[in-house]
Amino acid sequence: MDPLLLGAIVAIATILVLFSGVSVAIGLLIVSAAFLLIFDGPRSLELMPELLFGKLDNFALLSIPMFIIMGASIASTRAGADLYEALERWLTRVPGGLVVSNLGACALFAAMSGSSPATCAAIGKMGIPEMRKRGYPDGVAAGSIAAGGTLGILIPPSVTMIVYGIATETSIGRLFLAGVIPGLMLVGLFMIWSLYSTWKSGNASRLSAGSYTWKERFEILPRVLPFLLIILGVLYAMYGGIATPSETAAVGALLCLMIAMIIYKLWNPKDLWVVLRDSTKESVMILFIIAAAGVFSYMLSSLFITQSIAEWIGTLEVNRWVLMGVVNIFLLIAGFFLPPVAVILMAAPILLPIIDAAGFDSIWFAVVLTINMEIGLISPPVGLNLYVINGIAPDISLKTILTGSLPFVACMVLAIVLLCLFPGLATWLPDLVMGAAV
């Protein structure tokens, strides 16, 4: 059978299996086993256990559970609420300071936790009621938190970037640095739209927040500065050549647990058990998907599907930016239905040869891909962040939340366009800190 036709059949079969409701990892294994059995015979299945466990034989994978524990220990405390309160007190004089505080808190908490749903829940519980009480439109209140929560997979340390680095054998340190400027750019775009939308609503008084004394501003800092120092310390250790990403993640996880216990009195064994239990569940889920994706990639390569697609793309006489547009549309559609980790692990083996052949930088592409995944987090039908916000504020309709999120989707699309026009937004900082890639 023609490999391209076979690839189309594999794609359809994969979609049908995943839509049946099975987990992503199990679905990938079912599809891989079925096609290997049909086209390579029963003996090919003997390789599956070796492929499954061999994919996990990578020291860099240790950083995933460590960063997840780091984020879970923060998410289990009042750190999100304290971070929100600190920014609100310090930005109270800024026009629209409340919505700016919310987005700033989302960005910082996302950097600490690396989890989009956790960011939405932690900041949304405080921010949405407060914004609505001050008269901000429901769409701005809900949409800004939903969009701000997506920053967790872009601003370092990011588990999504780690997965991309492992899947593509790309430097995780470079990927983290590549997400910094685009992440800050997205925060800026979100803030600009939120302020404009609030101003357009016609009530200038909505742009004012409360009044706080200098004593009230400083007394909140000791509760949030330790976490921020840990993030800065982790990044410094990683880029200063002091430790590997896995080592810094382990130290960061330990310190975050200690601070949660000391500052937020997280002494109860039941509470600590919940942190470790939830971290283990999420880590196993991600690692299982990575292992299953390794088998899936082998199946695609064994049947010459990956090579044939790359060769076919190479024969097309189209502008490389047209090709990039098609890739972005594919990623957007995939992100509507699947979690970011699954999309990266499934698409990377197919897309990377195409990206390299078209002359695009793989570090730059990682940022573009991640922003596409962010759009999926606030877009139906899955749109995980939309449902998290709806759970926090059930009296705000899902339609209002979605409508409020759409302008932020436009901001993300604009960010992708800016990255295409100015690739240095993603590549300049990694080259500056770590030297130009060879």
Coordinates of C-alpha atoms in Angstrom, one line a residue:
M1 CA 0.0 0.0 0.0
D2 CA 1.1 3.5 -0.8
P3 CA 2.7 5.0 2.5
L4 CA 0.7 8.3 2.0
L5 CA -2.6 6.5 1.7
L6 CA -1.6 4.3 4.7
G7 CA -0.7 7.5 6.6
A8 CA -4.2 8.8 6.0
I9 CA -5.8 5.5 7.2
V10 CA -3.6 5.7 10.3
A11 CA -4.7 9.3 11.0
I12 CA -8.4 8.4 10.6
A13 CA -8.0 5.3 12.8
T14 CA -6.2 7.3 15.5
I15 CA -8.9 10.0 15.6
L16 CA -11.7 7.4 15.8
V17 CA -9.9 5.5 18.6
L18 CA -9.2 8.7 20.6
F19 CA -12.7 9.9 20.2
S20 CA -14.0 6.6 21.6
G21 CA -13.1 7.8 25.0
V22 CA -10.0 5.7 25.8
S23 CA -7.0 7.5 27.3
V24 CA -4.5 9.0 24.9
A25 CA -1.7 6.6 25.8
I26 CA -3.9 3.4 25.5
G27 CA -5.3 4.8 22.2
L28 CA -1.9 5.2 20.7
L29 CA -0.8 1.7 21.8
I30 CA -4.0 0.2 20.3
V31 CA -3.4 1.9 16.9
S32 CA 0.3 1.1 16.9
A33 CA -0.2 -2.6 17.8
A34 CA -3.0 -3.0 15.2
F35 CA -1.0 -1.6 12.3
L36 CA 2.2 -3.3 13.2
L37 CA 0.4 -6.6 13.5
I38 CA -1.3 -6.2 10.1
F39 CA 1.7 -4.9 8.1
D40 CA 4.7 -6.3 9.9
G41 CA 3.4 -9.5 11.4
P42 CA 3.1 -10.8 14.9
R43 CA 6.9 -10.7 15.5
S44 CA 6.8 -6.9 15.4
L45 CA 4.8 -6.9 18.6
E46 CA 7.7 -8.4 20.4
L47 CA 9.5 -5.0 20.1
M48 CA 6.7 -3.1 21.8
P49 CA 7.7 -3.7 25.5
E50 CA 11.3 -2.7 24.6
L51 CA 10.1 0.4 22.8
L52 CA 7.7 1.3 25.6
F53 CA 10.3 1.2 28.4
G54 CA 13.2 2.3 26.2
K55 CA 11.4 5.6 25.6
L56 CA 11.4 6.2 29.4
D57 CA 15.1 5.4 29.7
N58 CA 16.0 9.1 29.7
F59 CA 17.4 11.0 32.7
A60 CA 15.9 14.3 31.5
L61 CA 12.4 12.8 32.1
L62 CA 13.1 13.0 35.8
S63 CA 12.5 16.8 35.6
I64 CA 8.8 16.3 34.7
P65 CA 7.6 14.8 38.0
M66 CA 9.9 17.2 39.9
F67 CA 8.4 20.3 38.3
I68 CA 4.9 18.9 38.8
I69 CA 5.6 18.4 42.5
M70 CA 7.0 21.9 42.5
G71 CA 3.8 23.3 41.0
A72 CA 1.4 21.1 43.1
S73 CA 3.0 22.2 46.4
I74 CA 2.4 25.8 45.4
A75 CA -1.1 25.2 44.1
S76 CA -2.1 23.5 47.4
T77 CA -1.4 26.6 49.4
R78 CA -2.7 30.2 49.5
A79 CA 0.3 31.3 47.4
G80 CA -2.0 32.2 44.4
A81 CA -4.2 34.4 46.6
D82 CA -1.3 36.0 48.3
L83 CA 0.4 36.7 44.9
Y84 CA -2.9 38.2 43.7
E85 CA -3.2 40.4 46.8
A86 CA 0.4 41.5 46.6
L87 CA 0.1 42.7 43.0
E88 CA -3.3 44.3 43.6
R89 CA -1.8 46.4 46.5
W90 CA 1.2 47.4 44.5
L91 CA -0.6 48.2 41.2
T92 CA -3.6 50.0 42.8
R93 CA -2.6 53.3 41.3
V94 CA -2.2 52.0 37.8
P95 CA -5.2 52.7 35.5
G96 CA -7.0 49.3 35.3
G97 CA -4.8 48.1 38.0
L98 CA -7.1 45.3 39.0
V99 CA -7.2 43.5 35.6
V100 CA -3.4 44.2 35.3
S101 CA -3.0 42.6 38.7
N102 CA -4.9 39.5 37.7
L103 CA -2.9 39.0 34.5
G104 CA 0.3 39.6 36.3
A105 CA -0.6 37.1 39.0
C106 CA -1.6 34.6 36.3
A107 CA 1.8 35.0 34.6
L108 CA 3.8 34.7 37.9
F109 CA 1.7 31.8 39.2
A110 CA 1.9 30.1 35.8
A111 CA 5.7 30.4 36.0
M112 CA 5.7 28.8 39.5
S113 CA 3.2 26.0 38.9
G114 CA 3.5 25.3 35.1
S115 CA -0.2 24.3 35.1
S116 CA -2.9 26.2 33.2
P117 CA -5.9 24.7 35.1
A118 CA -4.2 25.3 38.5
T119 CA -3.4 28.9 37.5
C120 CA -7.1 29.5 36.5
A121 CA -8.3 28.0 39.7
A122 CA -5.9 29.8 42.1
I123 CA -6.1 33.3 40.6
G124 CA -9.7 33.0 39.4
K125 CA -11.1 32.3 42.9
M126 CA -9.9 35.6 44.1
G127 CA -9.7 37.7 40.9
I128 CA -13.1 37.1 39.2
P129 CA -15.3 38.0 42.2
E130 CA -13.2 41.0 42.9
M131 CA -13.3 42.3 39.3
R132 CA -17.1 41.7 39.1
K133 CA -17.6 43.5 42.4
R134 CA -15.7 46.5 41.0
G135 CA -17.9 46.6 37.9
Y136 CA -15.6 45.0 35.3
P137 CA -17.6 43.3 32.5
D138 CA -18.1 39.6 33.1
G139 CA -16.4 38.8 29.8
V140 CA -13.3 40.6 30.7
A141 CA -13.2 39.1 34.2
A142 CA -13.6 35.6 33.0
G143 CA -11.8 35.8 29.7
S144 CA -8.7 37.4 31.2
I145 CA -8.2 34.7 33.8
A146 CA -8.9 31.9 31.3
A147 CA -6.3 33.4 28.9
G148 CA -3.9 34.2 31.6
G149 CA -4.0 30.6 32.8
T150 CA -2.7 29.4 29.5
L151 CA 0.7 31.1 30.1
G152 CA 1.6 28.1 32.3
I153 CA 2.7 26.1 29.3
L154 CA 4.8 28.8 27.8
I155 CA 6.6 30.8 30.6
P156 CA 9.4 28.7 32.1
P157 CA 9.7 26.3 33.7
S158 CA 7.2 24.5 31.4
V159 CA 6.4 20.8 31.4
T160 CA 5.2 21.2 27.8
M161 CA 8.6 22.6 26.7
I162 CA 10.3 19.7 28.5
V163 CA 8.2 17.2 26.6
Y164 CA 9.0 18.9 23.3
G165 CA 12.7 18.9 24.1
I166 CA 12.7 15.2 24.9
A167 CA 10.6 14.3 21.8
T168 CA 12.8 16.3 19.5
E169 CA 16.1 16.0 21.3
T170 CA 16.3 19.8 21.6
S171 CA 18.0 21.7 24.5
I172 CA 15.5 22.2 27.3
G173 CA 17.5 25.2 28.5
R174 CA 17.1 26.9 25.1
L175 CA 13.4 26.1 25.0
F176 CA 12.9 27.6 28.4
L177 CA 14.7 30.8 27.4
A178 CA 12.8 30.9 24.1
G179 CA 9.5 31.1 26.0
V180 CA 10.4 34.2 28.1
I181 CA 10.0 37.1 25.7
P182 CA 7.0 35.6 23.8
G183 CA 5.4 34.9 27.2
L184 CA 5.9 38.5 28.3
M185 CA 4.7 39.7 24.9
L186 CA 1.5 37.8 25.4
V187 CA 1.0 39.2 28.9
G188 CA 1.4 42.7 27.4
L189 CA -1.1 42.0 24.6
F190 CA -3.6 40.6 27.1
M191 CA -3.2 43.6 29.4
I192 CA -3.7 46.0 26.5
W193 CA -6.9 44.3 25.3
S194 CA -8.3 44.1 28.9
L195 CA -7.7 47.8 29.5
Y196 CA -9.2 48.8 26.2
S197 CA -12.2 46.6 26.7
T198 CA -12.8 48.0 30.2
W199 CA -12.4 51.6 29.0
K200 CA -14.7 50.9 26.1
S201 CA -17.4 49.7 28.5
G202 CA -18.0 53.4 29.3
N203 CA -17.4 53.6 33.0
A204 CA -14.0 55.0 33.8
S205 CA -14.4 54.4 37.6
R206 CA -14.0 50.7 36.8
L207 CA -10.4 51.3 36.1
S208 CA -9.7 52.3 39.7
A209 CA -8.8 49.8 42.4
G210 CA -8.7 50.1 46.2
S211 CA -6.3 52.2 48.2
Y212 CA -3.5 50.7 50.3
T213 CA -0.9 52.1 52.7
W214 CA 2.8 51.4 52.2
K215 CA 2.7 49.2 55.3
E216 CA -0.1 47.0 53.8
R217 CA 2.0 46.8 50.6
F218 CA 5.2 45.6 52.3
E219 CA 3.6 43.2 54.8
I220 CA 2.3 40.9 52.0
L221 CA 5.7 40.5 50.4
P222 CA 7.3 37.9 52.8
R223 CA 4.6 35.5 51.8
V224 CA 5.3 35.5 48.1
L225 CA 9.0 36.5 47.7
P226 CA 10.3 33.0 48.7
F227 CA 8.5 31.3 45.9
L228 CA 9.6 33.9 43.4
L229 CA 13.2 33.5 44.6
I230 CA 13.0 29.8 44.1
I231 CA 11.9 30.3 40.5
L232 CA 14.8 32.7 39.9
G233 CA 17.2 30.4 41.7
V234 CA 16.1 27.4 39.5
L235 CA 16.6 29.4 36.3
Y236 CA 19.9 30.8 37.5
A237 CA 21.2 27.3 38.5
M238 CA 20.1 26.0 35.1
Y239 CA 21.6 28.7 32.9
G240 CA 24.6 29.4 35.2
G241 CA 25.9 25.9 34.5
I242 CA 25.5 24.9 38.1
A243 CA 23.1 22.0 37.6
T244 CA 21.1 20.2 34.9
P245 CA 17.3 20.8 34.5
S246 CA 16.6 17.6 36.3
E247 CA 18.8 18.5 39.3
T248 CA 17.4 22.0 39.6
A249 CA 13.8 20.7 39.3
A250 CA 14.5 18.3 42.2
V251 CA 15.9 21.0 44.4
G252 CA 13.1 23.4 43.4
A253 CA 10.5 20.7 44.3
L254 CA 12.1 20.1 47.7
L255 CA 12.3 23.9 48.5
C256 CA 8.7 24.5 47.4
L257 CA 7.5 21.7 49.7
M258 CA 9.5 23.1 52.6
I259 CA 8.2 26.6 52.1
A260 CA 4.6 25.3 51.8
M261 CA 5.1 23.5 55.1
I262 CA 6.9 26.4 56.9
I263 CA 5.0 29.5 55.6
Y264 CA 1.6 28.0 54.9
K265 CA 1.7 25.4 57.7
L266 CA 1.1 22.4 55.3
W267 CA 2.0 20.0 58.1
N268 CA -1.1 17.7 57.9
P269 CA 0.0 14.3 56.5
K270 CA -3.3 14.1 54.6
D271 CA -2.6 17.4 52.8
L272 CA 1.0 16.3 51.9
W273 CA -0.3 13.0 50.7
V274 CA -2.8 14.8 48.4
V275 CA 0.1 16.8 46.9
L276 CA 2.2 13.8 46.3
R277 CA -0.7 11.6 45.1
D278 CA -1.9 14.2 42.6
S279 CA 1.6 14.8 41.4
T280 CA 2.2 11.1 40.9
K281 CA -1.0 10.7 38.9
E282 CA -0.2 13.6 36.6
S283 CA 3.4 12.5 36.2
V284 CA 2.5 8.9 35.4
M285 CA -0.1 10.1 32.8
I286 CA 2.5 12.2 31.0
L287 CA 5.2 9.6 31.1
F288 CA 2.7 6.9 29.9
I289 CA 1.8 9.1 26.9
I290 CA 5.5 9.7 26.2
A291 CA 6.1 5.9 26.2
A292 CA 3.1 5.2 24.0
A293 CA 4.1 8.0 21.6
G294 CA 7.5 6.4 21.3
V295 CA 5.8 3.2 20.0
F296 CA 3.5 5.2 17.8
S297 CA 6.5 7.0 16.3
Y298 CA 8.2 3.7 15.6
M299 CA 5.1 2.4 13.9
L300 CA 5.0 5.5 11.6
S301 CA 8.7 5.1 10.8
S302 CA 8.5 1.3 10.3
L303 CA 5.7 1.7 7.8
F304 CA 7.7 4.5 6.0
I305 CA 4.8 7.0 6.7
T306 CA 6.9 9.7 8.3
Q307 CA 9.6 9.5 5.6
S308 CA 7.0 9.6 2.8
I309 CA 5.2 12.6 4.2
A310 CA 8.4 14.5 4.5
E311 CA 9.5 13.6 1.0
W312 CA 6.1 14.5 -0.4
I313 CA 6.1 17.9 1.3
G314 CA 9.6 18.5 -0.1
T315 CA 8.3 18.0 -3.6
L316 CA 5.6 20.6 -3.3
E317 CA 6.5 23.8 -4.9
V318 CA 4.9 26.1 -2.3
N319 CA 6.2 29.1 -0.4
R320 CA 7.5 27.9 3.0
W321 CA 5.2 30.4 4.8
V322 CA 2.2 28.8 3.1
L323 CA 3.5 25.6 4.4
M324 CA 3.8 27.1 7.9
G325 CA 0.2 28.3 7.6
V326 CA -1.0 24.8 6.9
V327 CA 1.0 23.5 9.8
N328 CA -0.5 26.1 12.1
I329 CA -4.0 25.2 11.0
F330 CA -3.3 21.5 11.7
L331 CA -2.0 22.3 15.2
L332 CA -4.9 24.5 16.0
I333 CA -7.4 21.8 15.0
A334 CA -5.4 19.2 17.0
G335 CA -5.3 21.5 20.0
F336 CA -9.1 21.8 20.0
F337 CA -9.4 18.2 20.8
L338 CA -6.3 16.9 22.4
P339 CA -4.1 18.0 25.4
P340 CA -0.8 19.8 24.5
V341 CA 1.5 16.9 25.6
A342 CA -0.4 14.4 23.3
V343 CA -0.3 16.8 20.3
I344 CA 3.4 17.4 20.7
L345 CA 4.4 13.7 21.0
M346 CA 2.1 12.7 18.1
A347 CA 3.0 15.5 15.7
A348 CA 6.7 16.0 16.4
P349 CA 7.9 13.0 14.5
I350 CA 6.0 14.1 11.4
L351 CA 6.4 17.9 11.6
L352 CA 10.0 18.2 12.6
P353 CA 11.5 16.9 9.3
I354 CA 9.1 19.2 7.4
I355 CA 10.1 22.2 9.6
D356 CA 13.8 21.5 9.1
A357 CA 13.5 21.0 5.4
A358 CA 11.6 24.3 5.1
G359 CA 14.5 26.1 6.9
F360 CA 12.6 27.0 10.1
D361 CA 14.3 27.0 13.5
S362 CA 13.1 24.2 15.8
I363 CA 13.4 26.4 18.9
W364 CA 11.3 29.1 17.3
F365 CA 8.8 26.5 16.1
A366 CA 8.5 25.2 19.7
V367 CA 7.1 28.6 20.8
V368 CA 4.7 28.8 17.8
L369 CA 3.5 25.3 18.6
T370 CA 3.0 26.1 22.3
I371 CA 1.0 29.2 21.5
N372 CA -1.2 27.1 19.3
M373 CA -1.7 24.7 22.2
E374 CA -2.6 27.7 24.4
I375 CA -5.4 28.6 22.0
G376 CA -6.8 25.1 22.3
L377 CA -7.0 25.5 26.1
I378 CA -9.6 28.3 25.7
S379 CA -11.4 27.1 22.6
P380 CA -14.3 24.6 22.3
P381 CA -15.1 21.8 22.3
V382 CA -12.5 20.8 24.9
G383 CA -11.2 24.2 26.1
L384 CA -10.2 23.0 29.6
N385 CA -9.7 26.5 31.0
L386 CA -13.2 27.5 30.0
Y387 CA -14.7 24.8 32.1
V388 CA -12.4 25.6 35.1
I389 CA -13.6 29.2 35.0
N390 CA -17.2 28.0 34.7
G391 CA -16.7 25.9 37.8
I392 CA -15.3 28.9 39.7
A393 CA -18.1 31.3 38.6
P394 CA -21.1 29.1 37.6
D395 CA -23.4 32.1 37.4
I396 CA -21.3 33.3 34.4
S397 CA -22.5 31.4 31.4
L398 CA -20.1 29.3 29.3
K399 CA -21.1 31.5 26.3
T400 CA -20.0 34.6 28.1
I401 CA -16.8 33.0 29.1
L402 CA -16.1 31.9 25.5
T403 CA -17.1 35.3 24.1
G404 CA -14.7 37.0 26.6
S405 CA -11.9 34.6 25.7
L406 CA -12.1 35.1 21.9
P407 CA -10.3 38.5 21.9
F408 CA -7.5 36.8 23.8
V409 CA -7.4 34.1 21.1
A410 CA -6.9 37.0 18.6
C411 CA -4.0 38.2 20.8
M412 CA -2.4 34.8 20.5
V413 CA -2.9 34.7 16.8
L414 CA -1.3 38.2 16.6
A415 CA 1.6 36.9 18.7
I416 CA 2.2 34.0 16.2
V417 CA 2.2 36.6 13.4
L418 CA 4.7 38.7 15.2
L419 CA 6.9 35.7 15.8
C420 CA 6.8 34.9 12.1
L421 CA 7.7 38.5 11.2
F422 CA 10.4 38.7 14.0
P423 CA 11.7 35.2 14.8
G424 CA 14.3 36.8 17.1
L425 CA 11.6 37.3 19.7
A426 CA 12.1 33.6 20.4
T427 CA 15.7 33.0 19.4
W428 CA 17.5 36.1 20.6
L429 CA 17.5 35.3 24.3
P430 CA 18.7 31.7 24.0
D431 CA 21.5 32.8 21.6
L432 CA 22.5 35.6 24.0
V433 CA 22.6 33.4 27.1
M434 CA 23.8 30.1 25.7
G435 CA 25.5 31.1 22.4
A436 CA 24.3 30.7 18.9
A437 CA 23.1 27.2 18.0
V438 CA 25.4 25.3 15.8

